Coordinates of C-alpha atoms and ligand atoms in Angstrom, one line a residue:
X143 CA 36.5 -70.1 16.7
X144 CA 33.5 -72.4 15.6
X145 CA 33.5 -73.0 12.2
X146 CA 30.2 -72.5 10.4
X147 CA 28.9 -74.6 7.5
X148 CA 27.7 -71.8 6.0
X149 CA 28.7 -67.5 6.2
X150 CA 25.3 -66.5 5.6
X151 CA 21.8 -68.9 4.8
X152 CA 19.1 -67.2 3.8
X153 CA 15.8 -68.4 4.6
X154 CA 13.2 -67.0 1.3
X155 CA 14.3 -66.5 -2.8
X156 CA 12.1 -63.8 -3.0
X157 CA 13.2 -60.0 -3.9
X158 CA 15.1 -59.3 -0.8
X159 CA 16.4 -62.8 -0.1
X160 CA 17.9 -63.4 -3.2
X161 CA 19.5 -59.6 -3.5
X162 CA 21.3 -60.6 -0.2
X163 CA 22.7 -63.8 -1.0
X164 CA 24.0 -62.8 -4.6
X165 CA 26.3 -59.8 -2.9
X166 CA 27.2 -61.9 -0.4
X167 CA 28.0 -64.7 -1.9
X168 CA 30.0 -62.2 -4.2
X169 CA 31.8 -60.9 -1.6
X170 CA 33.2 -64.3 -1.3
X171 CA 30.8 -65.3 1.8
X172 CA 29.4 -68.9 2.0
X173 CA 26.3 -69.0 1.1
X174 CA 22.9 -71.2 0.9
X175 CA 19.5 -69.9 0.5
X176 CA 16.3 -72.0 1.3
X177 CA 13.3 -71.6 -0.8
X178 CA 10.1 -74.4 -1.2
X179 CA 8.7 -72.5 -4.0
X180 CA 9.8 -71.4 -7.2
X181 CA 12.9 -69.1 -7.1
X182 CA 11.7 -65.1 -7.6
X183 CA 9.2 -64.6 -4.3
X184 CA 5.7 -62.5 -4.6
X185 CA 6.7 -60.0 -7.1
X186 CA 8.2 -62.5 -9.6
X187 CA 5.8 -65.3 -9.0
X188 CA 2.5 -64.1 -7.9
X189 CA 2.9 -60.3 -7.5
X190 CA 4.4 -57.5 -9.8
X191 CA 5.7 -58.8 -12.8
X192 CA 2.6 -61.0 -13.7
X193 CA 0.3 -58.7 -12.7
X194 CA 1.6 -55.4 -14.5
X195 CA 1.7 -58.0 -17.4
X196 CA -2.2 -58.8 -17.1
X197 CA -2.2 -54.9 -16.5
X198 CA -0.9 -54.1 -20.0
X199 CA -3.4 -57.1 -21.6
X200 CA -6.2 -55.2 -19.8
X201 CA -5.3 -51.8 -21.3
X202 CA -5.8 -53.1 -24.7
X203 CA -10.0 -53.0 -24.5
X204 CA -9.2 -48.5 -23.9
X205 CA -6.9 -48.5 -26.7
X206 CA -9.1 -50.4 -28.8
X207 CA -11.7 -47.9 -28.6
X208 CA -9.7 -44.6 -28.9
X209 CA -8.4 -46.0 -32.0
X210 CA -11.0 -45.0 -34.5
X211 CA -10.6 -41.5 -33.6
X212 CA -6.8 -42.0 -34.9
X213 CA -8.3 -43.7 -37.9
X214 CA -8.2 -47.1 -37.7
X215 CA -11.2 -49.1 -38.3
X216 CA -10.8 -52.8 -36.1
X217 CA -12.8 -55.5 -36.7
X218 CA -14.3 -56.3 -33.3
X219 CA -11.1 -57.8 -31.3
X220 CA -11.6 -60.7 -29.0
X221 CA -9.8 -61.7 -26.0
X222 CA -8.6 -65.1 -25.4
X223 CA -7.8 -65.6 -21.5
X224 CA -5.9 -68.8 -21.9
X225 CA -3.2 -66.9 -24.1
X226 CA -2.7 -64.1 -22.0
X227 CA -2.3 -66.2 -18.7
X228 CA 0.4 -68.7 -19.8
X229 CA 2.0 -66.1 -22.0
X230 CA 1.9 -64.5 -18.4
X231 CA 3.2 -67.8 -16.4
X232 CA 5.8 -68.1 -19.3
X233 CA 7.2 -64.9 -18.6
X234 CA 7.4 -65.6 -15.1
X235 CA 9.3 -68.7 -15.4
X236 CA 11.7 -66.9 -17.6
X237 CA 12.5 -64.7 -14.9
X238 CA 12.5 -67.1 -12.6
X239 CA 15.0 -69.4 -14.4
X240 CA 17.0 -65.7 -14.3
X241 CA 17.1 -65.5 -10.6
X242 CA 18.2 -68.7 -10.5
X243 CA 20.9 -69.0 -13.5
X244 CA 22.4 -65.3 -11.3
X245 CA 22.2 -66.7 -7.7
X246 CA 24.7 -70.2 -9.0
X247 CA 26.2 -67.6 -10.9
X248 CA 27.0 -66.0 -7.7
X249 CA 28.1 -69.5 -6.0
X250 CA 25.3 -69.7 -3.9
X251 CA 24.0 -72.8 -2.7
X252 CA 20.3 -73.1 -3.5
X253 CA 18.2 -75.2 -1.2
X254 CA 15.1 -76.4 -2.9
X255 CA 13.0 -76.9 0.9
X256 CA 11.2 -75.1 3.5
X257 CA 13.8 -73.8 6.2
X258 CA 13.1 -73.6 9.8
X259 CA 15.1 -72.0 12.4
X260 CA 16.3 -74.6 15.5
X261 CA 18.2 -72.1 17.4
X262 CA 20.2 -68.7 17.1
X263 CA 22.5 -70.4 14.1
X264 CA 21.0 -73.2 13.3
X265 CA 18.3 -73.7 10.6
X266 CA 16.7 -77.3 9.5
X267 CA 14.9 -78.6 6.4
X268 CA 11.7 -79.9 6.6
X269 CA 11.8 -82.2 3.6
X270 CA 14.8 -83.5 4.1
X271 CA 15.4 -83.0 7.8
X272 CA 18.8 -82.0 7.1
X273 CA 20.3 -79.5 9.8
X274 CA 23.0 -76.8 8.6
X275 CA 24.8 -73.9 11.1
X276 CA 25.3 -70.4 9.9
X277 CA 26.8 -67.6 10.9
X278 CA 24.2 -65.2 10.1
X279 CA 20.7 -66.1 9.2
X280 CA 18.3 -63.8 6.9
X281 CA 14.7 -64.1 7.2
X282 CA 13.1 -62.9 3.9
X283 CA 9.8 -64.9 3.6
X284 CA 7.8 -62.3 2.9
X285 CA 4.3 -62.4 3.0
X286 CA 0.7 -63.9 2.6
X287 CA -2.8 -62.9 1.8
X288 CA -5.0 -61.9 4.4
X289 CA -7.7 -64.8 4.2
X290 CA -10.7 -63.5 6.9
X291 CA -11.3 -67.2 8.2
X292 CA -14.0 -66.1 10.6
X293 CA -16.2 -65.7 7.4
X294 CA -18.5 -68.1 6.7
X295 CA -17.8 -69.2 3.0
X296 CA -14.8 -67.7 2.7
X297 CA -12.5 -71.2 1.4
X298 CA -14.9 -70.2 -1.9
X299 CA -13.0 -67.1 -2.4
X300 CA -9.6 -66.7 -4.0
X301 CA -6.4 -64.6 -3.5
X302 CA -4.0 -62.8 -6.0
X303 CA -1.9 -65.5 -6.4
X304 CA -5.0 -67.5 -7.5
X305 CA -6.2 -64.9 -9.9
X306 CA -3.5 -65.5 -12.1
X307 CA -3.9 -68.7 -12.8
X308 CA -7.8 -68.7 -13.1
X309 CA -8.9 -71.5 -15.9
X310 CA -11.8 -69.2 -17.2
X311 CA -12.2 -65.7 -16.8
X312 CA -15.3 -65.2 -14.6
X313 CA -18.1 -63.2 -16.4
X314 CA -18.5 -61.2 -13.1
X315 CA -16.2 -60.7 -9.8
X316 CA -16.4 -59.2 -6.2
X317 CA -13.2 -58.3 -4.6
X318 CA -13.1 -57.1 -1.1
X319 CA -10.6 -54.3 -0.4
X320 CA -9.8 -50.9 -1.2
X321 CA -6.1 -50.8 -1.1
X322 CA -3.1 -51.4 -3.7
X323 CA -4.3 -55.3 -5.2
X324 CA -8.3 -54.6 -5.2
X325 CA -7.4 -51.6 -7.2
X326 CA -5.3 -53.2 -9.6
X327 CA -7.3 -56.2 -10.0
X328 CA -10.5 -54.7 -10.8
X329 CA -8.9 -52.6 -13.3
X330 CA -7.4 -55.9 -14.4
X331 CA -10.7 -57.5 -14.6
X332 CA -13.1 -54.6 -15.9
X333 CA -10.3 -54.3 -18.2
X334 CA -10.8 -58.4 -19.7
X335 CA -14.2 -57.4 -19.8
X336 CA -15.4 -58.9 -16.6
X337 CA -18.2 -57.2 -14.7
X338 CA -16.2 -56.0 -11.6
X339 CA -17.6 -55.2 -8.0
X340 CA -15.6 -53.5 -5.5
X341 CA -17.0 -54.0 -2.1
X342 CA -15.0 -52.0 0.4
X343 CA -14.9 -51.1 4.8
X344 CA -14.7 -47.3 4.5
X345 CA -16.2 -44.2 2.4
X346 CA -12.8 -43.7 -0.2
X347 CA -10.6 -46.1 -2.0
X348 CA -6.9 -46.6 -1.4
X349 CA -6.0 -45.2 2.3
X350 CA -2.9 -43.9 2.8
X351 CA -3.1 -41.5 -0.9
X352 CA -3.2 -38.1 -1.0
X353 CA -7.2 -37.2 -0.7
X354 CA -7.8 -35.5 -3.6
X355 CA -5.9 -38.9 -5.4
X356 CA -8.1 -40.8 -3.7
X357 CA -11.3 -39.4 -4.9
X358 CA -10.0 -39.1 -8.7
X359 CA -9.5 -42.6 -8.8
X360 CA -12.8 -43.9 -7.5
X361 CA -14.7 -40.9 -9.5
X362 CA -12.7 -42.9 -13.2
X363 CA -12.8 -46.2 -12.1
X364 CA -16.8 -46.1 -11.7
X365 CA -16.8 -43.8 -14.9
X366 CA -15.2 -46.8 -16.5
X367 CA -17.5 -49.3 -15.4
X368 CA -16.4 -50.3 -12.0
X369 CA -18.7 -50.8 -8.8
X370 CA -17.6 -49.6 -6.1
X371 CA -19.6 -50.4 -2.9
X372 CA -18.3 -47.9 0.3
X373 CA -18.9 -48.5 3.7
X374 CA -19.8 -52.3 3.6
X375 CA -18.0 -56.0 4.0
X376 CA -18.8 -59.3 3.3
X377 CA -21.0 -61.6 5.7
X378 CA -21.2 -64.6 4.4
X379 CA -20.5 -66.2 1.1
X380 CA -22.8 -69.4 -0.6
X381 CA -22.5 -71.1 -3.6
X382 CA -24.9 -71.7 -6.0
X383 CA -26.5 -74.4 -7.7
X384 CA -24.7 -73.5 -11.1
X385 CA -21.3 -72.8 -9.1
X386 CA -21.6 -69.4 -9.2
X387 CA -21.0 -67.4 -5.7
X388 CA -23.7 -65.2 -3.6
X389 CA -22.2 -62.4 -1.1
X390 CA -24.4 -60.9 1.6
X391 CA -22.8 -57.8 2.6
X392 CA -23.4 -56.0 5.9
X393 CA -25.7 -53.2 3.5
X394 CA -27.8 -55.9 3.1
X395 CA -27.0 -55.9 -0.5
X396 CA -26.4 -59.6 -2.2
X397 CA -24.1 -60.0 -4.9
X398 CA -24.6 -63.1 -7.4
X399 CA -20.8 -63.8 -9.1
X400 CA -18.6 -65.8 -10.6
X401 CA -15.7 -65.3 -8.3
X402 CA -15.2 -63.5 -5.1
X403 CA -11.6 -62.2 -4.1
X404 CA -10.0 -60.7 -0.8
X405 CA -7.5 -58.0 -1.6
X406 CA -7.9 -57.1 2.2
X407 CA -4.0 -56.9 3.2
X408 CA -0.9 -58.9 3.8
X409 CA 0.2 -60.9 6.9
X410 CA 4.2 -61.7 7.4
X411 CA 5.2 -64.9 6.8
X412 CA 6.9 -66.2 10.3
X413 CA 4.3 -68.9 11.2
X414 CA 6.0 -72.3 11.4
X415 CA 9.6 -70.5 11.1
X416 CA 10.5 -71.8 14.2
X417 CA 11.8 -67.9 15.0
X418 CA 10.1 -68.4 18.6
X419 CA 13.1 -71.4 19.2
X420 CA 15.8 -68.4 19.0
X421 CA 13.8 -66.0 20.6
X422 CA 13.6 -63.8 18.2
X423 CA 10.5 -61.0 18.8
X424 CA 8.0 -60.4 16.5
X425 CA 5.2 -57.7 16.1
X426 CA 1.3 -58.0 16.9
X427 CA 0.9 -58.5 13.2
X428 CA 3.5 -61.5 13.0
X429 CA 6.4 -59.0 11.6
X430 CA 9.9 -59.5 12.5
X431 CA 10.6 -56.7 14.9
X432 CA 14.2 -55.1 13.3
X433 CA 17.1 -52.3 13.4
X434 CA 17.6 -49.2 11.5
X435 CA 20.2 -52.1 10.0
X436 CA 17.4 -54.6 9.7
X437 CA 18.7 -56.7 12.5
X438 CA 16.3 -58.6 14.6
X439 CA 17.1 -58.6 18.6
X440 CA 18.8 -62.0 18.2
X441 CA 22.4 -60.7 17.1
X442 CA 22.5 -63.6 14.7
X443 CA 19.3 -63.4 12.8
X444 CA 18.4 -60.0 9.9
X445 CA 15.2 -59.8 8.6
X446 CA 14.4 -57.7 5.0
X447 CA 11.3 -57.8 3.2
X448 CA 7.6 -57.9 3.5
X449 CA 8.1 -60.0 6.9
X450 CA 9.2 -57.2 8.9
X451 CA 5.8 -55.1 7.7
X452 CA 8.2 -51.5 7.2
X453 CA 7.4 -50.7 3.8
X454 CA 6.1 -53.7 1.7
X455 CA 7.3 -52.8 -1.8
X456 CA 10.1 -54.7 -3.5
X457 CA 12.3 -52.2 -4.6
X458 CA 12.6 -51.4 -0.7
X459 CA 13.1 -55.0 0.1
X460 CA 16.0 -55.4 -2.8
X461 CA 17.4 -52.0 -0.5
X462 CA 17.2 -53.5 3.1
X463 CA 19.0 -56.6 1.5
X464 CA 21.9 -54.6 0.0
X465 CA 21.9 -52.4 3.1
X466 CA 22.9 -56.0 4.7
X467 CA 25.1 -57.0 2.3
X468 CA 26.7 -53.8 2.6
X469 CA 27.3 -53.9 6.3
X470 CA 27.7 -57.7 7.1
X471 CA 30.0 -58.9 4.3
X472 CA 31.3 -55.5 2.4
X473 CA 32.5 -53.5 5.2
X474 CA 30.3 -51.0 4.3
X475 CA 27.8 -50.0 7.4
X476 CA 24.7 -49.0 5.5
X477 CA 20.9 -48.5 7.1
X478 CA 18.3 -48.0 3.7
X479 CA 17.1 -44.9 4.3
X480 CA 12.9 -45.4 4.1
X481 CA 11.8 -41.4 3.7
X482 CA 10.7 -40.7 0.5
X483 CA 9.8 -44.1 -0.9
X484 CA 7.6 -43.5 -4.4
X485 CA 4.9 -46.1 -5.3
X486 CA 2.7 -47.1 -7.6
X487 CA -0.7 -48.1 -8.0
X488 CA -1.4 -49.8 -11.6
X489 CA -5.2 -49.3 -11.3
X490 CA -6.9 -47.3 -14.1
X491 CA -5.9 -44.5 -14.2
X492 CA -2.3 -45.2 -12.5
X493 CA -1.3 -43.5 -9.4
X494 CA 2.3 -42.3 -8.6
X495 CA 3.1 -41.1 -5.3
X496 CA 6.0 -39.8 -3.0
X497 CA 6.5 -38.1 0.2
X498 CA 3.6 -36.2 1.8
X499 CA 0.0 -36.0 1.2
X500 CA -1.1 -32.8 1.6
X501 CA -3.3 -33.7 4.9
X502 CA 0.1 -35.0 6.2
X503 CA 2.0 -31.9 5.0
X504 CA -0.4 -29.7 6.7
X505 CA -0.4 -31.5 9.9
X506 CA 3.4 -32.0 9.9
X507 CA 4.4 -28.6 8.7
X508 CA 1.7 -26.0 9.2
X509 CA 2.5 -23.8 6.7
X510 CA 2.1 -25.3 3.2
X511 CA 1.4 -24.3 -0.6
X512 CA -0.7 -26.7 -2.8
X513 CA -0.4 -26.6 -6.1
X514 CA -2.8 -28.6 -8.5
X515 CA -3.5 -29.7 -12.1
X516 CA -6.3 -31.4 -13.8
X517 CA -6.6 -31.8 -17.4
X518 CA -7.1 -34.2 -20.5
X519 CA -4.3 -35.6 -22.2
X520 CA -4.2 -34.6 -25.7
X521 CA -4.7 -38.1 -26.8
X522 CA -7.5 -38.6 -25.1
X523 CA -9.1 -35.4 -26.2
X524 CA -8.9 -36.7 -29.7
X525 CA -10.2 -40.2 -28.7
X526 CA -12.9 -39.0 -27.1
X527 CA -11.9 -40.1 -24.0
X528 CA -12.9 -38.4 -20.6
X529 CA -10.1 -39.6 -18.8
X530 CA -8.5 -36.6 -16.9
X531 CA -5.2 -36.6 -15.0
X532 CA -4.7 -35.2 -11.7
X533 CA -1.3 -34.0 -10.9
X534 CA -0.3 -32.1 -7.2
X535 CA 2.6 -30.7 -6.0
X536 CA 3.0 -30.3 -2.1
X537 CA 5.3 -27.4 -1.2
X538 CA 7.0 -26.1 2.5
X539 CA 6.4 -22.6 2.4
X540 CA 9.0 -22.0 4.8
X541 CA 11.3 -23.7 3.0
X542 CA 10.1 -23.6 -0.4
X543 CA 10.8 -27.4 -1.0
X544 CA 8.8 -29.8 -2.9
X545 CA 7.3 -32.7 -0.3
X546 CA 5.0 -34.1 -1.8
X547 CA 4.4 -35.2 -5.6
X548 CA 0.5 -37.1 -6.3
X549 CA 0.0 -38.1 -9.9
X550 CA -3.3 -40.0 -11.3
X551 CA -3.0 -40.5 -15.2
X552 CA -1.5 -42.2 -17.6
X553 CA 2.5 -43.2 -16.8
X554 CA 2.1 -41.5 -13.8
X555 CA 4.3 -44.8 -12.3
X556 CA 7.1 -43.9 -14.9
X557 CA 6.4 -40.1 -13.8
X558 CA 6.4 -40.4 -10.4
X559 CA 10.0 -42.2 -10.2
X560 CA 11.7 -39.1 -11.8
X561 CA 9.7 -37.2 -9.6
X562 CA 11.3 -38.8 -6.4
X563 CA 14.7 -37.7 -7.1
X564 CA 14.0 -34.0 -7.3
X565 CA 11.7 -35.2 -3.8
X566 CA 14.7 -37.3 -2.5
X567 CA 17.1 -34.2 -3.4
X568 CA 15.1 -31.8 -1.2
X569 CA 14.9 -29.5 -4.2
X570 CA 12.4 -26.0 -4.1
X571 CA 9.5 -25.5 -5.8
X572 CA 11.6 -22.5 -7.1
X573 CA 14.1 -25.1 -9.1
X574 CA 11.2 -27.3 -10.3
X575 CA 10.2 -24.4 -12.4
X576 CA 13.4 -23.2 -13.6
X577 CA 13.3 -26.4 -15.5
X578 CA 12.6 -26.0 -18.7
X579 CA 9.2 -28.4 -19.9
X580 CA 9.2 -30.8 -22.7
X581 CA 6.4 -29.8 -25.0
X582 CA 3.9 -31.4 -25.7
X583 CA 3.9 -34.0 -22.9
X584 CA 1.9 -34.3 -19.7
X585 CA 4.8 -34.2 -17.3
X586 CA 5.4 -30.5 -17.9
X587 CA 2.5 -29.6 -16.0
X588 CA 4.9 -30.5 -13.5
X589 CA 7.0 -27.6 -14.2
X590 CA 4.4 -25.0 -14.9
X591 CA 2.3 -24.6 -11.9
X592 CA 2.8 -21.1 -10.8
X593 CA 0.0 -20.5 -9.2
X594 CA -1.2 -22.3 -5.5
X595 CA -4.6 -23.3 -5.0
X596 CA -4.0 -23.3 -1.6
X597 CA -1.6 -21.4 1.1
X598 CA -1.1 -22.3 4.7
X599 CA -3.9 -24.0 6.4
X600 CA -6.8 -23.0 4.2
X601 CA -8.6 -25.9 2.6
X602 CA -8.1 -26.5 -1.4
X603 CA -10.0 -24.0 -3.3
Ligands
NDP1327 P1 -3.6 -52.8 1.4 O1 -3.1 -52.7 2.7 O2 -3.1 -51.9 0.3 O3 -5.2 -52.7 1.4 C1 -5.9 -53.5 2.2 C2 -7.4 -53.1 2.0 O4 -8.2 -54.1 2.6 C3 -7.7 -51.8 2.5 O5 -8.6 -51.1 1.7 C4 -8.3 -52.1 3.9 O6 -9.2 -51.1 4.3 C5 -9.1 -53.4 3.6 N1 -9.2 -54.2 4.7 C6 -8.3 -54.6 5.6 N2 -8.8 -55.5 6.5 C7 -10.1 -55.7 6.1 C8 -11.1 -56.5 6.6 N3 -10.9 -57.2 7.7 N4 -12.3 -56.5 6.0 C9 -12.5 -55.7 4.9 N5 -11.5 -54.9 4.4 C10 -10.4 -54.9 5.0 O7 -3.3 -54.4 1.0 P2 -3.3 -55.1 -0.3 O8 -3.8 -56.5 0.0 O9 -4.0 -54.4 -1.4 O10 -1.8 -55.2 -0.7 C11 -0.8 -55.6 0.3 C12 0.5 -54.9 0.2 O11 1.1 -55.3 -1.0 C13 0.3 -53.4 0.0 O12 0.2 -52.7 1.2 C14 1.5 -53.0 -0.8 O13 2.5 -52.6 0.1 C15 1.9 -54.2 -1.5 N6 1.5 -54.1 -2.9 C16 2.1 -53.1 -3.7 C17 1.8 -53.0 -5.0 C18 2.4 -51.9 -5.8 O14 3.4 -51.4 -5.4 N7 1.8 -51.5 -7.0 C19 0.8 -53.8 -5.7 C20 0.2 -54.8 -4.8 C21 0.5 -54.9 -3.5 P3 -8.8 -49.8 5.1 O15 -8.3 -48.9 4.0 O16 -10.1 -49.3 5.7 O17 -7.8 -50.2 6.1

């Protein structure tokens, strides 16, 4: 039998990569795992953590204000940039040094260097042009901002990842995008203060939401101070004599900032992976092609993460990986199971979401019952603050279960994951509400619809 240097390398520390090589290496597998950046991926480094961190900062300019309806008087507060960012960065690298500490903790082998793949088990180092064989390899590189190089003046935009280490704050910013990071980031932004523009392809904000969802969050984002321009994109981008930047959009509008950002998608990270030398097959979009067991159609070589474009979220990556684990090293044959995946969007207000929109619902199941809520949190009544929070419930009617759960409003993230059990569970509309409601909260709305605002086919009232 050929011996191996390694059981298992791993090409990526991110969410997924590093899940897999810690139960591997566990399991007593050999185990290396590349990575040429810091260890922790997008969500540690330039993704989740740091930005649900600037998230909090930016709630504080709300809370400020609802504050004197509580009774407290504030001198005016000011916001110092520098000290949220590297009290940001600080975190980051505490959690990275985590990652780290558990994956030696672990016994694996960490690679500081960019991995390439040579053939079907064999992966090289660029830096130091070392060569190792594997038995199994594990793409999990993740993924990239979508830069649109065909614009002229886009190298004077930034990404995400740039965003959180910006020296200043900009006085005024244009992102382009309407999905998960344009929505986040402006709340960000407006949040610090800055004057935010949204400049986004199509009518309604974050695609892919339930509808109604959709149009509640673009309604309180502009309420709060956001622009949002609908149905246009950039054309070109100049700079200004003063530094500042000047989009032309295809309304003809021009837009004089301090900072332009795309927030227009994600590509997969396989360019310059040398994946084309084993064959492997990718997608249109550059995504590993894989199984139900995340296996690529070379029989040595997995893919998890972002890079095979299924669902890009990292709890779902951290599943695909374990799901490997599982089967490869644990005798354990497991395929992650991607129905009913909740998400998040931490814009202002939050969004939590799992299983079907009710557009979906209705063209999947024919016969549905919607059943809606839309009120002001108590808190916000006394505040004087017209935030409302939207909350849907998307029921079978032939089979009474709930499919579909759509919160906007505050903790409607920390909502929406106890919501996706009940989803996951299959449970019926008829056990939500035999559960009892937690008085006063905003969560037992979710428990006391009784009434539908809409049967079957017909169209919301
Ligand atoms: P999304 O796919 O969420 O949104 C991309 C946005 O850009 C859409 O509004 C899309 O418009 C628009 N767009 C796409 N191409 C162009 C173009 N050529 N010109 C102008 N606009 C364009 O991507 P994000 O970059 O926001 O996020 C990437 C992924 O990262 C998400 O899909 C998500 O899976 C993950 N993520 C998750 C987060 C979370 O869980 N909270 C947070 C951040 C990211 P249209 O709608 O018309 O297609």
């Amino acid at each position: 039998m050929m011996q191996y240097d390694y059981d298992l390398f791993v090409i990526g520390a991110g969410s997924g990569g590093v899940r897999a090589a810690r139960l591997a290496a566990k399991s007593g597998a050999r185990v290396a795992i590349a990575e040429d950046d810091r260890i922790g991926g997008t969500c540690v480094i330039r993704g989740c953590v740091p930005k649900k961190l600037l998230v909090y900062g930016s709630e504080f300019s709300q809370h400020f204000r609802d504050a004197a309806a509580f009774g407290w008087t504030l001198d005016a507060p000011r916001f110092d940039w520098a000290t949220l960012r590297d009290n940001v960065q600080n975190e980051v690298s505490r959690l990275s040094g985590l990652y780290r500490t558990n994956l030696e903790a672990a016994g694996a082998a960490i690679i500081e260097d960019r991995a390439e793949v040579v053939d079907a088990h064999t992966v090289r180092m660029k830096k130091s042009g070392k060569t190792c064989s594997a038995e199994r390899i594990l793409i999990a590189t993740g993924g990239h901002t979508t830069i649109p190089r065909d614009l002229k003046g886009h190298e004077l935009g930034i990404s995400s990842t740039h965003a959180f280490h910006l020296e200043k704050l900009p006085k005024s910013i244009v992102i382009a995008g309407g999905g998960y990071i344009a929505i986040e980031f402006a709340t960000i932004f407006s949040g610090l203060g800055v004057d935010t523009t949204i400049v986004y392809r199509s009518e309604q904000i974050l695609r892919g939401f339930d509808t109604e969802i959709r149009a509640h969050v673009q309604s309180e984002l502009q309420r709060t101070g956001v622009k949002i321009v609908t149905g246009a994109v950039f054309t070109e981008i100049d700079k200004l004599a003063d530094g500042r930047k000047l989009a032309f959009l295809t309304n003809n509008m021009r837009l004089e900032v301090d900072q332009v950002m795309f927030a227009i998608g994600r590509d997969p990270n396989t360019r310059g992976l040398g994946l084309e030398n084993a064959g492997v097959k990718l997608n249109e979009r550059g995504a590993v092609i894989v199984d139900e067991y995340s296996r690529s159609n070379v029989s040595s070589i997995w893919a998890v993460g972002d890079v095979t474009d299924r669902i890009n979220l990292t709890p779902v990556a951290i599943r695909e990986a374990q799901a490997f684990a599982w089967t490869e090293f644990m005798n354990k044959p497991t395929a992650f199971d991607h129905a009913d995946v909740a998400s998040a969007v931490f814009g202002r207000p939050p969004v939590g979401a799992v299983g079907l929109t009710e557009d979906d619902a209705r063209a999947k199941l024919g016969r549905i019952k919607v059943f809606r809520s839309q009120f002001r949190p108590m808190r916000n009544i006394l505040a004087g603050n017209e935030q409302r929070t939207l909350m849907k419930l998307i029921v079978d009617a032939a089979s009474d279960r709930v499919v579909g759960v759509h919160i906007a409003g505050p903790e409607a993230p920390e909502l929406v994951q106890v919501a996706a059990i009940a989803v996951k569970a299959k449970l019926t509309k008829a056990q939500w509400d035999a559960t009892c409601a937690v008085h006063p909260t905003a969560a037992e709305e979710l428990v006391l619809m009784g009434e539908p605002v809409a049967h079957d086919n017909e169209a919301p009232a």
